[in-house]
mmCIF file with all atom_site columns, C-alpha atoms in Angstrom:
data_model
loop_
_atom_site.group_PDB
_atom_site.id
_atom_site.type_symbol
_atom_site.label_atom_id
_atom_site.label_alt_id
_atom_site.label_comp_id
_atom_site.label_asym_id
_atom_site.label_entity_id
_atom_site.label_seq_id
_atom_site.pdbx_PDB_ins_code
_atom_site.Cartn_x
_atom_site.Cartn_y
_atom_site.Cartn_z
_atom_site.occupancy
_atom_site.B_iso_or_equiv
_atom_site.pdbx_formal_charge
_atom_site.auth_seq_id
_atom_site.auth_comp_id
_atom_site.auth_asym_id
_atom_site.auth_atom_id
_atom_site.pdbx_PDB_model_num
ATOM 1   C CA . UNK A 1 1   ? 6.502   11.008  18.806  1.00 0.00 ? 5   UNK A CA 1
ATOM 2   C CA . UNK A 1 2   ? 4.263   11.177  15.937  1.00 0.00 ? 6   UNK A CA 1
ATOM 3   C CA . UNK A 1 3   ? 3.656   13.065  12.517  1.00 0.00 ? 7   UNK A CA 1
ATOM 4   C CA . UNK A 1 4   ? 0.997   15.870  11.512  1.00 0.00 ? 8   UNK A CA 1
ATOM 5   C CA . UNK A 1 5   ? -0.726  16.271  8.191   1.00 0.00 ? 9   UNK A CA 1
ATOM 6   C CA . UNK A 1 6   ? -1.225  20.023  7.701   1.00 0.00 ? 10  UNK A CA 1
ATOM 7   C CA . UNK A 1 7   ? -4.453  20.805  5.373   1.00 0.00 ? 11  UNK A CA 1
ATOM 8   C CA . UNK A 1 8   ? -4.702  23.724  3.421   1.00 0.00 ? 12  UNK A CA 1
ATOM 9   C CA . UNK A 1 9   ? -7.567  26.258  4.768   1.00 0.00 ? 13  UNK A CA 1
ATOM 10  C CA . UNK A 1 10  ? -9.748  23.988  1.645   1.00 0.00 ? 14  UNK A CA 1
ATOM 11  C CA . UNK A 1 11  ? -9.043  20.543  3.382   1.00 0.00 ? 15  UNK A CA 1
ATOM 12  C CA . UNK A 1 12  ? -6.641  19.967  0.711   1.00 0.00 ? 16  UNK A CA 1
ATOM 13  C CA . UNK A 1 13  ? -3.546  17.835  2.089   1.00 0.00 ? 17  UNK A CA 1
ATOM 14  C CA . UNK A 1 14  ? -0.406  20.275  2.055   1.00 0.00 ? 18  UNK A CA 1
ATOM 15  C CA . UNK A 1 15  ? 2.965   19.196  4.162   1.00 0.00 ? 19  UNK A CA 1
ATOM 16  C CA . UNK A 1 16  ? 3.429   16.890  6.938   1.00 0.00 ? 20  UNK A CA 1
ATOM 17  C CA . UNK A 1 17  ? 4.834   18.190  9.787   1.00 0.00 ? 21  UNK A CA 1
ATOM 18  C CA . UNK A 1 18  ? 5.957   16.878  13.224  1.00 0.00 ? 22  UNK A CA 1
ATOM 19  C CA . UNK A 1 19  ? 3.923   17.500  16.568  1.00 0.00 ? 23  UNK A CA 1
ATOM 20  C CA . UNK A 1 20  ? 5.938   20.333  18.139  1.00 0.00 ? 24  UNK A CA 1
ATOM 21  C CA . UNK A 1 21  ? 5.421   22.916  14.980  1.00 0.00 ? 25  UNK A CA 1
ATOM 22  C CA . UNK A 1 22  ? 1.489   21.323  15.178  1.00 0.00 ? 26  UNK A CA 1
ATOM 23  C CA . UNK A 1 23  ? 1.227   22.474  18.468  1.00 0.00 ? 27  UNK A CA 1
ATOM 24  C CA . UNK A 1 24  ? 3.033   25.854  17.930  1.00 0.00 ? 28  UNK A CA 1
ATOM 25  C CA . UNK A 1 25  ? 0.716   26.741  15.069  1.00 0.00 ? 29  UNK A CA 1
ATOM 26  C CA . UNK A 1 26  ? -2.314  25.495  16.837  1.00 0.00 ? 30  UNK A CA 1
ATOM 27  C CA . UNK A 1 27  ? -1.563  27.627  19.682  1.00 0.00 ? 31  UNK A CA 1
ATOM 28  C CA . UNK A 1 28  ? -0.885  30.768  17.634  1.00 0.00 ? 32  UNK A CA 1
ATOM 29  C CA . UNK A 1 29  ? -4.084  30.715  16.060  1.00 0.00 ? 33  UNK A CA 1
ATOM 30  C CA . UNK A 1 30  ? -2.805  30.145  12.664  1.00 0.00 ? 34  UNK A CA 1
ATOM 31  C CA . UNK A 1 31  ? -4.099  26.550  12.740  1.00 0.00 ? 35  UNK A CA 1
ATOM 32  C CA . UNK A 1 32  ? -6.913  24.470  14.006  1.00 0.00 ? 36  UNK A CA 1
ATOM 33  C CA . UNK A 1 33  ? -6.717  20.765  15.483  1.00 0.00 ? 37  UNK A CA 1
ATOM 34  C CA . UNK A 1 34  ? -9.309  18.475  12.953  1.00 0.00 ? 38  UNK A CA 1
ATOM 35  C CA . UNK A 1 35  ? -7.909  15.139  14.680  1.00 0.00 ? 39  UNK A CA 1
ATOM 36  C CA . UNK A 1 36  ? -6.154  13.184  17.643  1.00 0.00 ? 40  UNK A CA 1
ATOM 37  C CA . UNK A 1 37  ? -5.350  10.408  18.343  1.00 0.00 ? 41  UNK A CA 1
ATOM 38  C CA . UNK A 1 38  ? -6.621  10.439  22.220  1.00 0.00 ? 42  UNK A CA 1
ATOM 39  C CA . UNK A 1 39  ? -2.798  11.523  23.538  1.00 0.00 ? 43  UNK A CA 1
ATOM 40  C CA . UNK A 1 40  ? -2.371  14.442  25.582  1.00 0.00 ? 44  UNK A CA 1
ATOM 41  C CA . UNK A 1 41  ? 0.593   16.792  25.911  1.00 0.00 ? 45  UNK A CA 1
ATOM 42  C CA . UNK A 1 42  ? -1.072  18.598  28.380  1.00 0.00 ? 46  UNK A CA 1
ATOM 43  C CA . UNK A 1 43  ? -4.387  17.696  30.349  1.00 0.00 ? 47  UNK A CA 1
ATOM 44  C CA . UNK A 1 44  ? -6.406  20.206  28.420  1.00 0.00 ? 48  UNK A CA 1
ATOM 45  C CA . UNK A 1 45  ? -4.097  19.525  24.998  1.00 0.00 ? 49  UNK A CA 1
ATOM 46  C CA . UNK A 1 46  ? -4.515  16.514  22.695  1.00 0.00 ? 50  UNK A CA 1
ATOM 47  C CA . UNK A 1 47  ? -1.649  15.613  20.562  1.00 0.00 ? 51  UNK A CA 1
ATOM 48  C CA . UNK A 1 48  ? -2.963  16.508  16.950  1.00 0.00 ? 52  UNK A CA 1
ATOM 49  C CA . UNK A 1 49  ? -2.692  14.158  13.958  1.00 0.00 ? 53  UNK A CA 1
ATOM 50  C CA . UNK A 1 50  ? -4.315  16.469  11.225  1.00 0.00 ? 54  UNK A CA 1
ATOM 51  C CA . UNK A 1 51  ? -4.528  19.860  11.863  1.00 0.00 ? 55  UNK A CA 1
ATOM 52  C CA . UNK A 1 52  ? -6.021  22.661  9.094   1.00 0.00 ? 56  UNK A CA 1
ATOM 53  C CA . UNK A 1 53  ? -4.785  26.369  8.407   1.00 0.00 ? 57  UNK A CA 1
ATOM 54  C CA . UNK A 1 54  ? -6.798  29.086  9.061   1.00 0.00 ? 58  UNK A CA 1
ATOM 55  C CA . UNK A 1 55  ? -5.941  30.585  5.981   1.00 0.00 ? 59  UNK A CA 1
ATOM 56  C CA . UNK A 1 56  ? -5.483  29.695  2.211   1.00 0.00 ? 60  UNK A CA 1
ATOM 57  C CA . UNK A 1 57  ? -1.888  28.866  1.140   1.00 0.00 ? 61  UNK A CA 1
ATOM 58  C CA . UNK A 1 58  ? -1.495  29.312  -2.565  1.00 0.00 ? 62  UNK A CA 1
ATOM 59  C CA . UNK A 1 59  ? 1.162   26.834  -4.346  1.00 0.00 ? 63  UNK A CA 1
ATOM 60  C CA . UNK A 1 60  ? 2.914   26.623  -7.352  1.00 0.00 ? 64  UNK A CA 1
ATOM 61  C CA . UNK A 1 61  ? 1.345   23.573  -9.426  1.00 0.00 ? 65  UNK A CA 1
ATOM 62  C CA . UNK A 1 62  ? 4.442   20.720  -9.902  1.00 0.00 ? 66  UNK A CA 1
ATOM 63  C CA . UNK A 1 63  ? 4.086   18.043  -11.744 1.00 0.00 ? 67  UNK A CA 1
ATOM 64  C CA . UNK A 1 64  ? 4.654   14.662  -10.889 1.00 0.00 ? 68  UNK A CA 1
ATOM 65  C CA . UNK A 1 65  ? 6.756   12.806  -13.488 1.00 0.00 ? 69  UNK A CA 1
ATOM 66  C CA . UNK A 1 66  ? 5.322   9.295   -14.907 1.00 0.00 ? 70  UNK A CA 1
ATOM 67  C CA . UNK A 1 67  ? 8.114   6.551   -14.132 1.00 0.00 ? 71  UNK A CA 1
ATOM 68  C CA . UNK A 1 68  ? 7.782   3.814   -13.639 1.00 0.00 ? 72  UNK A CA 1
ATOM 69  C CA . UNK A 1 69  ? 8.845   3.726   -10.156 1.00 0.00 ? 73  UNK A CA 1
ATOM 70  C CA . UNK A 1 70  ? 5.728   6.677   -9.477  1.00 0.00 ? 74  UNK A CA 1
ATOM 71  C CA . UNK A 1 71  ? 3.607   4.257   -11.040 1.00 0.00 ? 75  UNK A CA 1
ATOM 72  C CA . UNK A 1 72  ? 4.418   1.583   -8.363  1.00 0.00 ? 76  UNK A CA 1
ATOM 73  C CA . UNK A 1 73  ? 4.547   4.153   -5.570  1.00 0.00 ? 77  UNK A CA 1
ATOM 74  C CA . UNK A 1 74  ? 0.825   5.297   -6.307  1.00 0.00 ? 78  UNK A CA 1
ATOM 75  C CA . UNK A 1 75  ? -0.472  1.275   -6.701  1.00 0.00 ? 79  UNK A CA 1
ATOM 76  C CA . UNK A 1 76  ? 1.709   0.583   -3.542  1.00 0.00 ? 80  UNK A CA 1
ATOM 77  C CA . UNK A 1 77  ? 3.592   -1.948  -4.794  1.00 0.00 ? 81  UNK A CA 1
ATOM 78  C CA . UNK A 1 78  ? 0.330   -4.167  -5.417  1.00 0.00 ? 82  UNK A CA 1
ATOM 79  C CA . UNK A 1 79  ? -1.039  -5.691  -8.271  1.00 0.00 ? 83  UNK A CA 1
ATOM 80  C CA . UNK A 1 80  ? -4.135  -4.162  -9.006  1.00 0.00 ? 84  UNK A CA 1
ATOM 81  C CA . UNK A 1 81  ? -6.068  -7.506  -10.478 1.00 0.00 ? 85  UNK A CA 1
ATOM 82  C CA . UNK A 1 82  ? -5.330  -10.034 -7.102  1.00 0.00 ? 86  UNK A CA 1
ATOM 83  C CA . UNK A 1 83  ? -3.278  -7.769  -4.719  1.00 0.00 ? 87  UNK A CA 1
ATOM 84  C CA . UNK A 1 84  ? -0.060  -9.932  -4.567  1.00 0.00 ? 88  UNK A CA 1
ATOM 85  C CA . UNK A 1 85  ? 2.573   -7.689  -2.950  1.00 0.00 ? 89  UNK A CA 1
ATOM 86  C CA . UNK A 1 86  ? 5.576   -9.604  -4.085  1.00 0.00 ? 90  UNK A CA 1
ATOM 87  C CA . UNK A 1 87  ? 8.373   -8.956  -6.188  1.00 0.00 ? 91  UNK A CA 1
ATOM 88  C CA . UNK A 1 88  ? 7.175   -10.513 -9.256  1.00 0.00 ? 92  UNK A CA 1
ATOM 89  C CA . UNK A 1 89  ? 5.423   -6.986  -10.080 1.00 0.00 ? 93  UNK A CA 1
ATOM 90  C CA . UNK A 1 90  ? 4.984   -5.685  -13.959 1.00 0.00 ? 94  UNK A CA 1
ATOM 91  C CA . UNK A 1 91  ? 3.179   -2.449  -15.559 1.00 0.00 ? 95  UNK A CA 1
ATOM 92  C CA . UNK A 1 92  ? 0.392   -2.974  -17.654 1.00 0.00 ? 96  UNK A CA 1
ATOM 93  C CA . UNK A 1 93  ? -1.968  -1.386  -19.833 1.00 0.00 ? 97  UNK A CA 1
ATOM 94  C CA . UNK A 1 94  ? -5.267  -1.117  -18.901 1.00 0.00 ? 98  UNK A CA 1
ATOM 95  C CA . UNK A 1 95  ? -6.014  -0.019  -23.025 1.00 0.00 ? 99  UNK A CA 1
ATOM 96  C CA . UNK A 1 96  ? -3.120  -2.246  -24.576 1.00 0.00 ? 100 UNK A CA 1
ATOM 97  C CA . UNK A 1 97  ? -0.864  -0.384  -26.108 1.00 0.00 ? 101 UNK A CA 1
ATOM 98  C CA . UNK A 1 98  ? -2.002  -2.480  -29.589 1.00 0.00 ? 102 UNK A CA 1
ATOM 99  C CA . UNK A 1 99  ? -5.132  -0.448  -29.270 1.00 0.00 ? 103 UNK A CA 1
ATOM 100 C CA . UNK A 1 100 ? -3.361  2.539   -28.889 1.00 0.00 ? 104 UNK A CA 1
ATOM 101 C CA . UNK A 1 101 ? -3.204  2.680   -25.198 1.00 0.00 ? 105 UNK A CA 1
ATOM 102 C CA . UNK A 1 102 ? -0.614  5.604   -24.319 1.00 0.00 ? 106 UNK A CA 1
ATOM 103 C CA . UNK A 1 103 ? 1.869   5.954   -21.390 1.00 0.00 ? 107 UNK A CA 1
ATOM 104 C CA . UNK A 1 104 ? -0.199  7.652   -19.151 1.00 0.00 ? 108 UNK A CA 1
ATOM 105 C CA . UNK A 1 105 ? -1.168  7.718   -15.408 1.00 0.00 ? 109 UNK A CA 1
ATOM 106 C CA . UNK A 1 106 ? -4.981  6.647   -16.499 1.00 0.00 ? 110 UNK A CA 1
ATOM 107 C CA . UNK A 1 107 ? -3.544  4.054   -18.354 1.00 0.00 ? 111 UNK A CA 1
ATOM 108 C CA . UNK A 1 108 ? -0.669  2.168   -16.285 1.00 0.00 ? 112 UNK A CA 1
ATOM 109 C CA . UNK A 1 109 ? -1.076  0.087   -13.857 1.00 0.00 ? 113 UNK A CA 1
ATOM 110 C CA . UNK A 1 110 ? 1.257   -2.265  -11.413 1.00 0.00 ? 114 UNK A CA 1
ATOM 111 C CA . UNK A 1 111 ? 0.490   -6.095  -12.489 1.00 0.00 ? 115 UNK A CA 1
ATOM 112 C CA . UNK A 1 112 ? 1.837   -9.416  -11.081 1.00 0.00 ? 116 UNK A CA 1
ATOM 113 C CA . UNK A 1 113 ? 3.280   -11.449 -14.135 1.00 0.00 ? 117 UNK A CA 1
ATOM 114 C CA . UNK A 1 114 ? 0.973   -13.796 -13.833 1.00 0.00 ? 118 UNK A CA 1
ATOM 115 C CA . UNK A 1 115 ? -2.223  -11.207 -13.978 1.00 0.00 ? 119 UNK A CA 1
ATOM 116 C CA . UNK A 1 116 ? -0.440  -9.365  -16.942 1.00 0.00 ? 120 UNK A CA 1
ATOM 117 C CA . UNK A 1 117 ? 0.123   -12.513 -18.990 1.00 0.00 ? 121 UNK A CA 1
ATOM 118 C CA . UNK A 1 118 ? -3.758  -13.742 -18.401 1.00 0.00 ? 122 UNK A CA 1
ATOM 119 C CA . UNK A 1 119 ? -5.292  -10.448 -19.041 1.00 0.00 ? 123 UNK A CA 1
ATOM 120 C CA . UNK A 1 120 ? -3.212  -10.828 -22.545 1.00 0.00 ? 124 UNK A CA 1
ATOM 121 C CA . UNK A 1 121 ? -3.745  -8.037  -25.200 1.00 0.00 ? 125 UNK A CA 1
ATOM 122 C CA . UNK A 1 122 ? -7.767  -7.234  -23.427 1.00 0.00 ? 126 UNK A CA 1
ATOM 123 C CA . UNK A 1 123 ? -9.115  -4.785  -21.569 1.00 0.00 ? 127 UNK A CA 1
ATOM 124 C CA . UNK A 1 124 ? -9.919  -5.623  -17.919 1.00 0.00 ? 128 UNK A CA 1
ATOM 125 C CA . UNK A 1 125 ? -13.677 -5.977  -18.785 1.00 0.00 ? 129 UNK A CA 1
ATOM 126 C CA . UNK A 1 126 ? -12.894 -8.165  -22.005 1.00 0.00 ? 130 UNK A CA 1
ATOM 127 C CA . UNK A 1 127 ? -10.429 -10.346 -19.367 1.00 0.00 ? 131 UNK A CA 1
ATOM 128 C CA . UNK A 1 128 ? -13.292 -10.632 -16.793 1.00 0.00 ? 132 UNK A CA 1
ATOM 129 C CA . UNK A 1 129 ? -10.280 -9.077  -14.828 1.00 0.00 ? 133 UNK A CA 1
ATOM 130 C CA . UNK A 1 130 ? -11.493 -5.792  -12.679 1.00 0.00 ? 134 UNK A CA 1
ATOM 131 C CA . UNK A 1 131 ? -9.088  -3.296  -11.473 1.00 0.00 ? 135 UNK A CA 1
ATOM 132 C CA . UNK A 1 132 ? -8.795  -2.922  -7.213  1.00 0.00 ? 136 UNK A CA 1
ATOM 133 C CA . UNK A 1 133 ? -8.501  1.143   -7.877  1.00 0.00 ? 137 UNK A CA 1
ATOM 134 C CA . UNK A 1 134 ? -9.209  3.204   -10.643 1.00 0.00 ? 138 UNK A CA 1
ATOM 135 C CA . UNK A 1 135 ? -5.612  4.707   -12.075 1.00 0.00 ? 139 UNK A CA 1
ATOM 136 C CA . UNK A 1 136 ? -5.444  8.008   -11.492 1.00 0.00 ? 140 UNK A CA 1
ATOM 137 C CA . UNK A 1 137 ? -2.873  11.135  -11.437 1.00 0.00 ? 141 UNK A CA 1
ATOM 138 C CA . UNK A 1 138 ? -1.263  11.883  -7.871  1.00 0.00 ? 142 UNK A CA 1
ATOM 139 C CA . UNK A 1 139 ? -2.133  15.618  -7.330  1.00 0.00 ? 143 UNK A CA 1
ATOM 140 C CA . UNK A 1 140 ? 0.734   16.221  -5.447  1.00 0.00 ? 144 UNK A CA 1
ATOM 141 C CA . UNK A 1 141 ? 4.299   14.874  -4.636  1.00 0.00 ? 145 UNK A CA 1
ATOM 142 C CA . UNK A 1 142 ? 2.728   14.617  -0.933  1.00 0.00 ? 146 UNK A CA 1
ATOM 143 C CA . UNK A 1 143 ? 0.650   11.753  -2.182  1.00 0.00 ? 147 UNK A CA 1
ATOM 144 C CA . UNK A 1 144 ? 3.916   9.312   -2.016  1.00 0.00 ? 148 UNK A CA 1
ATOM 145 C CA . UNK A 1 145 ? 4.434   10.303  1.632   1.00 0.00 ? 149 UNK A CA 1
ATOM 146 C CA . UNK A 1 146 ? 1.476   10.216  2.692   1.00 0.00 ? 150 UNK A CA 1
ATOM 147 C CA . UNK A 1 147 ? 0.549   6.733   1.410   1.00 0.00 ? 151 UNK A CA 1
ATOM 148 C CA . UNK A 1 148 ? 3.757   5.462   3.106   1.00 0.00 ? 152 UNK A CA 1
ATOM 149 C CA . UNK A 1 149 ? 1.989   5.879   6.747   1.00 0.00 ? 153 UNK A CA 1
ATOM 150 C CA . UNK A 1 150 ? -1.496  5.031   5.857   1.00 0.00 ? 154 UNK A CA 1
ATOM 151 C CA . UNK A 1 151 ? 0.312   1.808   4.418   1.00 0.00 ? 155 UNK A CA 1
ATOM 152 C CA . UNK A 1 152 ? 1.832   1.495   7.809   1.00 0.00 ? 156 UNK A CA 1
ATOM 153 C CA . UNK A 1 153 ? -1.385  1.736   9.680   1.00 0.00 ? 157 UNK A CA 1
ATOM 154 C CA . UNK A 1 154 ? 0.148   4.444   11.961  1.00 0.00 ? 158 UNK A CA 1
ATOM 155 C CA . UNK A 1 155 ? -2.630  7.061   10.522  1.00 0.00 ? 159 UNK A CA 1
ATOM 156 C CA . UNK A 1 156 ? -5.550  5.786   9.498   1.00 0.00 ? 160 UNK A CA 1
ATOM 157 C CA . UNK A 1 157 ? -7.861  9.005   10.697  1.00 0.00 ? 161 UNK A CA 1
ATOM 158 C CA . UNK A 1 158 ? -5.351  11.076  7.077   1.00 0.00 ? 162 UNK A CA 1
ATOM 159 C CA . UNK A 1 159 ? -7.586  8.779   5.020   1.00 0.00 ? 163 UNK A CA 1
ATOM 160 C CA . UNK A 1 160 ? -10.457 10.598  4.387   1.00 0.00 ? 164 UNK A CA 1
ATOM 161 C CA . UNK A 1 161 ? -8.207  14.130  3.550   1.00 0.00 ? 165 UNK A CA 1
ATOM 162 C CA . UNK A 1 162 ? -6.317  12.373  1.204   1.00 0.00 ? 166 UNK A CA 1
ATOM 163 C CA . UNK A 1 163 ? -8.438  11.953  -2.550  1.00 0.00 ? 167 UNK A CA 1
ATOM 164 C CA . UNK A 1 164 ? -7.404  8.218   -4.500  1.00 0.00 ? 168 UNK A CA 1
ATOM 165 C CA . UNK A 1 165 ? -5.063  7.070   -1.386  1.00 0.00 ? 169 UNK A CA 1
ATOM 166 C CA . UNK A 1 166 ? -6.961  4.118   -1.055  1.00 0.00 ? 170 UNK A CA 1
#
């Protein structure tokens, strides 16, 4: 049927899960429903689409690498200049790296050719070139997944749990 985002007990996005182990949590008390998406299982139960612990789960921090691959995953495949979605698709610097702009997730960002040959050795602002999103470091491995169904459109309502998924 459909998927579940399970929020920490601090709104923070923690697993997806699917509807059956929602509904088994929600029912034991462990979690509450935040969202549906007007479908019922039962007359009195919706079918959730976010649902939030009742109590803090603590997590060991992880890391997410910086690949390029990452970097495209987090930009969703789009430029971030014009938003072309092809396959022509490039990293760039937003700092060039003849400025000493480093390899980081602040710094890269997914570029059409054509946007990373006119914005040259500048700076988006020097380029007159502004950037869709600022770049920013995924705070979880989650982030990937989750961006995969808001990209779909099968979730919008996980939008507003989920910090720099726009």
């Amino acid at each position: 049927m459909s998927k579940v985002l399970v929020l920490n007990a601090s709104y923070e996005p923690l697993n997806i899960t699917n509807w059956q182990r929602a509904i088994v949590l929600v029912i034991k008390g462990k979690a509450e429903q935040i969202e549906h998406n007007g479908r019922f299982i039962y007359p009195e139960m919706p079918l959730p689409t976010v649902i939030r612990l009742r109590y803090y789960v603590r997590l060991p921090y992880k890391e997410i690498p910086l690949t390029r691959r990452n970097i495209f995953a987090r930009d969703g495949h789009t430029c971030q200049y014009c938003g072309y979605t092809g396959e022509d698709l490039t990293l760039d610097h937003v700092m060039p790296r003849s400025r000493r702009g480093a390899d980081t997730w602040e710094n890269l960002v997914t570029a059409c050719v054509r946007c990373n040959v006119k914005k040259g050795n500048r700076t988006p602002e020097e380029a007159e070139m502004p950037l869709s999103h600022k770049p920013r470091r995924p705070h979880s491995s989650l982030f990937f997944e989750v961006r995969k169904y808001l990209r779909s459109g099968t979730h919008p309502e996980w939008q507003k749990y989920v910090i720099g998924s726009g």
